[in-house]
Coordinates of C-alpha atoms in Angstrom, one line a residue:
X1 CA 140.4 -150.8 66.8
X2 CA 142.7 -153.7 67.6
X3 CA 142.4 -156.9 65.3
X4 CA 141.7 -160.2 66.7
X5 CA 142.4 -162.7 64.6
X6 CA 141.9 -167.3 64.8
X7 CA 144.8 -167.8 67.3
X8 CA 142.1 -169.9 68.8
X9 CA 138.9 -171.1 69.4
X10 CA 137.9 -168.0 72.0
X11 CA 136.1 -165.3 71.2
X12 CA 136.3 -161.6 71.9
X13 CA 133.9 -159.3 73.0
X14 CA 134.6 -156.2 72.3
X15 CA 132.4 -154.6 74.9
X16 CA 130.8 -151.7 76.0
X17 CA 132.0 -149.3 77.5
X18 CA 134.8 -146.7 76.0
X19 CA 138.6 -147.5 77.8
X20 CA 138.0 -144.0 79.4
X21 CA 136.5 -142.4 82.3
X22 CA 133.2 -142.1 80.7
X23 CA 133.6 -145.7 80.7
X24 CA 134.1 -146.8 84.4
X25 CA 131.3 -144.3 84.9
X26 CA 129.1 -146.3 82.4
X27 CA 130.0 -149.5 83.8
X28 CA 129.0 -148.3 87.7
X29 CA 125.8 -147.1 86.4
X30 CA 125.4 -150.4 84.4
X31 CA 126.8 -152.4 87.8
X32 CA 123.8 -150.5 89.9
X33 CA 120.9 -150.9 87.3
X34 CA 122.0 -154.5 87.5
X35 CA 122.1 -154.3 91.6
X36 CA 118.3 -153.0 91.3
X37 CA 117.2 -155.5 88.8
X38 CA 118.6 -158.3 90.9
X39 CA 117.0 -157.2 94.5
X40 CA 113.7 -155.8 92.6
X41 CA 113.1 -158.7 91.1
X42 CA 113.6 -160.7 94.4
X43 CA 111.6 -158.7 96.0
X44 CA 108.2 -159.0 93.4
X45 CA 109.2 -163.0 93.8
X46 CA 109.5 -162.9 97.6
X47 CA 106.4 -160.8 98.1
X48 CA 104.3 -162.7 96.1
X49 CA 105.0 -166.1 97.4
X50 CA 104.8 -164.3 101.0
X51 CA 101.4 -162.5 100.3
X52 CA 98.1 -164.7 100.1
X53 CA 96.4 -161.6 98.5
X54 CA 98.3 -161.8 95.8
X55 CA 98.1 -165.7 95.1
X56 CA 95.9 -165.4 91.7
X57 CA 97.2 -165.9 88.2
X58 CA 98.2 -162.6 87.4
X59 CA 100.6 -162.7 90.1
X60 CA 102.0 -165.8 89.7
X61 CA 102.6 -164.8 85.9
X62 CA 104.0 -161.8 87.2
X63 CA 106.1 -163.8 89.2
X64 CA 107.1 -165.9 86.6
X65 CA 108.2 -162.6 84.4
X66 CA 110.4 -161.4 87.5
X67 CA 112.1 -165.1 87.8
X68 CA 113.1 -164.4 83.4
X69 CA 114.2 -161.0 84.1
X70 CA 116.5 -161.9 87.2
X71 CA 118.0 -165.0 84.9
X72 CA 117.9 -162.6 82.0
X73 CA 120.3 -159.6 83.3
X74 CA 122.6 -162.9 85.2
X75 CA 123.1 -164.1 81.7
X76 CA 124.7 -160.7 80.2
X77 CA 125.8 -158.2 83.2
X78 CA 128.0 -160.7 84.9
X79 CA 130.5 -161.6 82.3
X80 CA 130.4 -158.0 80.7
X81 CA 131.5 -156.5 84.2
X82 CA 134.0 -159.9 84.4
X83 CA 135.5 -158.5 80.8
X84 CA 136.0 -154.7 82.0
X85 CA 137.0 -155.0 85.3
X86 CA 140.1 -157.8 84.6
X87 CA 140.2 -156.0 81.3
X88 CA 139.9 -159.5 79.8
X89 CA 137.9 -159.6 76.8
X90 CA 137.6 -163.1 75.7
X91 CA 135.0 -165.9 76.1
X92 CA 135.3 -169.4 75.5
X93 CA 133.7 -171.2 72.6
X94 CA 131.2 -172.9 74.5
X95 CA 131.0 -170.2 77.0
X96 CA 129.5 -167.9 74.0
X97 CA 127.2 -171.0 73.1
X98 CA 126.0 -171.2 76.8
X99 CA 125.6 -167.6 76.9
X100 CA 124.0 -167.3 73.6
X101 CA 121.3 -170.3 74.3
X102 CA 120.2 -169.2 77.8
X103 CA 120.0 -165.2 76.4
X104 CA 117.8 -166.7 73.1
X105 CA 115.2 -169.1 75.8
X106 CA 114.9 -166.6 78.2
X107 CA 114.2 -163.8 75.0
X108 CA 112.1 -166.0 73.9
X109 CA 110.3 -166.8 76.8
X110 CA 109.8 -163.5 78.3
X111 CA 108.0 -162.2 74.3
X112 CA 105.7 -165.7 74.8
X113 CA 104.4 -164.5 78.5
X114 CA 104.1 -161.3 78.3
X115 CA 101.5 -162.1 75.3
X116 CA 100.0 -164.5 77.9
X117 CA 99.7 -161.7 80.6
X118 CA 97.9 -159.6 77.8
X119 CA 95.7 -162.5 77.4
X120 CA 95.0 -162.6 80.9
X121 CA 93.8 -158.5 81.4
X122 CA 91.9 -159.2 78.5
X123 CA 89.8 -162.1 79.6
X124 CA 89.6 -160.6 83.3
X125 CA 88.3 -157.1 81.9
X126 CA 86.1 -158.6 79.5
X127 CA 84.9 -161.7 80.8
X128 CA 85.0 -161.5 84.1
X129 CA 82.5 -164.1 85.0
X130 CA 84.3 -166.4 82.9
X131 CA 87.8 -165.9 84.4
X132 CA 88.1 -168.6 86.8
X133 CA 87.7 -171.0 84.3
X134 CA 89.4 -169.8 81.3
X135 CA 92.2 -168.4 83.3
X136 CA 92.9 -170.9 86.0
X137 CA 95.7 -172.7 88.1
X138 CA 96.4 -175.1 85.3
X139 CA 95.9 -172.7 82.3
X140 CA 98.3 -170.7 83.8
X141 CA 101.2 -173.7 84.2
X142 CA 100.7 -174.2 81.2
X143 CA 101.3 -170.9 79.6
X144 CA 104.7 -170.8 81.4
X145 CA 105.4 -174.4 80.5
X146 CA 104.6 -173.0 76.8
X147 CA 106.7 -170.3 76.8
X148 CA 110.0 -171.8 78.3
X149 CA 109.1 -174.9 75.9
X150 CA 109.1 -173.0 72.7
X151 CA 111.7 -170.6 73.7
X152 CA 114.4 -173.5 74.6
X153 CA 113.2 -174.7 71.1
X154 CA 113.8 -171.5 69.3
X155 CA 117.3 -171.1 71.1
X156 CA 118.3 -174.7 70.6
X157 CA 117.6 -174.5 67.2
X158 CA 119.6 -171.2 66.7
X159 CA 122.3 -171.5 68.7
X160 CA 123.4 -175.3 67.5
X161 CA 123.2 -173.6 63.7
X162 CA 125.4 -170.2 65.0
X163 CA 128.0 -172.4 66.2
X164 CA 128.5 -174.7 63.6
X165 CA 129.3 -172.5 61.0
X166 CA 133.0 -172.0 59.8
X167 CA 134.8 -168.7 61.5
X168 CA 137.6 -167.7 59.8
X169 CA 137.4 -163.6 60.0
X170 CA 138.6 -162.3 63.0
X171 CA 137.3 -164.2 66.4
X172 CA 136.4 -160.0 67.8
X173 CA 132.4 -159.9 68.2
X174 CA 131.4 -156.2 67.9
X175 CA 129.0 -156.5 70.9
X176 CA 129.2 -156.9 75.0
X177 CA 127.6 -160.0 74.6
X178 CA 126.8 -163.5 72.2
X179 CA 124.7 -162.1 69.7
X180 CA 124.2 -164.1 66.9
X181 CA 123.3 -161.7 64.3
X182 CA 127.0 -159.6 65.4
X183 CA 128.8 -163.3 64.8
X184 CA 127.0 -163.7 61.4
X185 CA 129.2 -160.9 60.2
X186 CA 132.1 -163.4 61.4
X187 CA 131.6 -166.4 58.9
X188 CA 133.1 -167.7 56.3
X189 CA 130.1 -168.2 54.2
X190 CA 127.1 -166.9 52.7
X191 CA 124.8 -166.9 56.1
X192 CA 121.2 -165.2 54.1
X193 CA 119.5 -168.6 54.4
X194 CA 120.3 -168.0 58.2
X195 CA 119.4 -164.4 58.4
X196 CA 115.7 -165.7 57.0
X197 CA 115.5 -168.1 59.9
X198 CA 116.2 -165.3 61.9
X199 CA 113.9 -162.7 60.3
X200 CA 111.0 -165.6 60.7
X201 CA 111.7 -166.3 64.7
X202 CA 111.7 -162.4 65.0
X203 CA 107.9 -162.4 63.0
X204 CA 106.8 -165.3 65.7
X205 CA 108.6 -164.0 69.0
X206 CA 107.7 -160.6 68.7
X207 CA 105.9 -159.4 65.7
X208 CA 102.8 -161.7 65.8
X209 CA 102.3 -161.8 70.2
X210 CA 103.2 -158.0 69.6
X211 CA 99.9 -157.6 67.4
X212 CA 98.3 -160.2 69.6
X213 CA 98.7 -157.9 72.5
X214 CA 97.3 -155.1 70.7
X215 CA 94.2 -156.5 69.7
X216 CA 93.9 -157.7 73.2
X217 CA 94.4 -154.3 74.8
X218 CA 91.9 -152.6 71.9
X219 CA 89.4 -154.9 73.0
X220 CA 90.2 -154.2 76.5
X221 CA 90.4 -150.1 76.0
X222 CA 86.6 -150.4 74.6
X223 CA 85.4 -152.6 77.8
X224 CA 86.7 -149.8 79.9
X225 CA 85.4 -147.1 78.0
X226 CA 82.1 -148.6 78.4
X227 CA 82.5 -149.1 82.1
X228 CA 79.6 -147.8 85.0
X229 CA 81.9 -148.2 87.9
X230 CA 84.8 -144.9 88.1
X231 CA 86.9 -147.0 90.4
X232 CA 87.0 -150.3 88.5
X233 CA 87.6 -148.2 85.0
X234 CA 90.6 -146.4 86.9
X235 CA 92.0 -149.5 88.5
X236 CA 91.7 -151.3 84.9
X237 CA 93.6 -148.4 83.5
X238 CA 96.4 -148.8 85.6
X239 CA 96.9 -152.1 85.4
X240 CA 96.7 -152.1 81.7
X241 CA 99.2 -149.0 81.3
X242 CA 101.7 -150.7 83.3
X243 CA 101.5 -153.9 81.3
X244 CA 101.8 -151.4 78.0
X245 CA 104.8 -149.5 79.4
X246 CA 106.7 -152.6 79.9
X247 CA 105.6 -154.3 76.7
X248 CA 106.6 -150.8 74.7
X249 CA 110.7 -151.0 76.7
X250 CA 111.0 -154.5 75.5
X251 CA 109.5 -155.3 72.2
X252 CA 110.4 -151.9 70.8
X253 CA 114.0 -151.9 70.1
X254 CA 114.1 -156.2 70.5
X255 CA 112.0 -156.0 67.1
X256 CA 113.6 -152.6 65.7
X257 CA 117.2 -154.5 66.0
X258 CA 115.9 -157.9 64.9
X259 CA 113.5 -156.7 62.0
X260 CA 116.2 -155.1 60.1
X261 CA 118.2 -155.9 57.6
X262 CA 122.0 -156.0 58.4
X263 CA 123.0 -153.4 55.4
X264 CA 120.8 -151.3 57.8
X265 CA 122.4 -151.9 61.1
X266 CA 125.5 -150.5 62.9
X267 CA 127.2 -152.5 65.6
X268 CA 126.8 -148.8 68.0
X269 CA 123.1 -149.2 67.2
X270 CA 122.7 -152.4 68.1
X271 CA 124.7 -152.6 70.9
X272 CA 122.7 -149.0 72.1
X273 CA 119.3 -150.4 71.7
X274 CA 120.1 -154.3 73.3
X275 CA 120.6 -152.3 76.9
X276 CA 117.3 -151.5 76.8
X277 CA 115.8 -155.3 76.8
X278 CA 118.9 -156.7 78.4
X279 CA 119.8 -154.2 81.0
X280 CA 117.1 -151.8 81.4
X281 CA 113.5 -153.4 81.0
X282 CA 115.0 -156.3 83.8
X283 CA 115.2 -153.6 85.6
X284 CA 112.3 -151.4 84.8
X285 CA 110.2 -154.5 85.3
X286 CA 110.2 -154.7 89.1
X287 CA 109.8 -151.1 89.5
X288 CA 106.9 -150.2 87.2
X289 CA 105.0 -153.0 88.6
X290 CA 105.5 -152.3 92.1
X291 CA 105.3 -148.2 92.2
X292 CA 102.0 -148.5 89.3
X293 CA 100.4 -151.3 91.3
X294 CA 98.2 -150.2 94.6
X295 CA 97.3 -154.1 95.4
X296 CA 101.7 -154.8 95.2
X297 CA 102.0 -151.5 97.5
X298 CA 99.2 -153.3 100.0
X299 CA 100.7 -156.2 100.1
X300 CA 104.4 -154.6 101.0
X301 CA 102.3 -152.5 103.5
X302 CA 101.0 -155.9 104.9
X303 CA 104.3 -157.9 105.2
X304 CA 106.0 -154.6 107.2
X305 CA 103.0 -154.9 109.5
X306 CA 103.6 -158.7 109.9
X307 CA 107.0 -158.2 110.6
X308 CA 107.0 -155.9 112.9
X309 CA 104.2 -157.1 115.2
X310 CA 106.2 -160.6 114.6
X311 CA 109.6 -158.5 116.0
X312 CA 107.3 -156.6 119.0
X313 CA 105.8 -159.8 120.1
X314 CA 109.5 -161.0 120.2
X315 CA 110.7 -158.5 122.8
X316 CA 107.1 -158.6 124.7
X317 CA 108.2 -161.8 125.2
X318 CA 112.0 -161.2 125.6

């Protein structure tokens, strides 16, 4: 491996992808993901804004979840392709900070509502007599006021720490993107208080709404059980399994990576298991919800309708 060493303040990210032609197929499989995840999650956007059937607060969550995930891959797939394509591996000192505080808010954000969508299945299955009140317009602002509110906090507080600690190993981060825990391994000092901040945010992002939507979904598992009605049981299970499938691609290896002490951790590990919630899961998002969801399928059905009786009364009157 090359050495990089403090001929200044850039950093280097070592990327990736392999310099071989495993690696320029990687990165056009990586480059296509990221072309699905950015017109997929337009699309859920689009169509819910567009639909009046799907107006209610699990789809505005929902669209809230699409509008992280489409920030969330812009923040790492950009740069990364940047890097490999002008084989030009650096990244500025405040570039990595920007990077690093928008990855940490959006993280951050994304664990926070996807508890909140949870809570939301929970009190619709359970109570539903009591869901337009405990789950309405304003409640639902302000879960995602919440959850960009703490997450900014989380990241602001992180990334002004990461960056003010002395460097003096080589500048090279071992990743394809601002990682904090890979520039730890980059000081020039004892970083373990650190590491216990970041052990604690990993317990409150993703441990505790983790268990949070477990409890929520065990609750919800024994409402349906109990259920008279065959169609409402079935249209519960759906919507709860897809809301578990994507919770299981991101908090899984997000807490696996985070949880673990470094002694434990290899930089191909890490690297491995961060395309699944940077890369994949934006990706994954868009399409679970919209081939696992009959009322998003409806409402797709609806706006083809609309447009095409919108074009035929164009040439009628053409």
């Amino acid at each position: 491996m090359e050495n990089y060493y403090q001929t200044s303040t850039d950093f280097i990210l070592l990327g990736l992808f392999p310099s071989s032609r495993f690696g320029k197929f990687f990165f056009i499989l990586i480059f296509l993901i990221f072309l699905i995840a950015l017109f997929g999650n337009l699309f859920m956007i689009l169509l819910i804004f567009l639909d009046t059937h799907l107006h209610t607060p699990m789809y505005f969550l929902l669209s809230q979840l699409s509008f992280i995930d489409l920030n969330y891959i812009s923040t790492i797939v950009p740069k990364m392709a940047y890097n490999f394509l002008f084989a030009d591996k650096s990244i500025s000192f405040i570039g990595c900070g920007i990077q690093s505080f928008f990855f940490l808010t959006l993280g951050g954000a994304e664990t926070l509502l996807l508890t909140f969508m949870a809570y939301d299945r929970y009190v619709a299955i359970c109570f539903p007599l009591h869901y337009p009140i405990k789950i309405s317009r304003k409640v639902c602002m302000l879960m995602i006021i919440g959850s960009w509110i703490m997450g900014s906090i989380n990241s602001c507080a992180h990334t002004t720490y990461a960056f003010r600690i002395p460097y003096c190993k080589s500048r090279a981060i071992n990743h394809f993107f601002c990682d904090v825990p890979a520039m730890l391994t980059l000081a020039c000092m004892d970083t373990w208080i650190y590491e216990y901040t970041v052990f604690m945010s990993t317990i409150f992002f993703l441990l505790l709404p983790f268990i949070g939507i477990a409890c929520s979904y065990g609750r919800v598992l024994f409402a349906v059980y109990h259920m008279h009605s065959t169609k409402g049981r079935k249209k519960a299970y759906s919507t709860c399994s897809t809301h578990l499938t994507v919770v299981t691609f991101y908090y899984m290896p997000f807490a696996y990576t985070y949880l673990r002490p470094r002694s434990f951790r290899t930089p191909t590990e890490d690297k491995t298991l961060a395309v699944f919630y940077t890369i994949l899961t934006p990706m994954l998002n868009p399409v679970i919800y919209s081939l696992r969801n009959k009322e998003v399928i409806g409402a797709l059905r609806r706006l083809i309708h609309r447009f095409c009786s919108v074009k035929l009364s164009t040439n009628i009157l053409a």
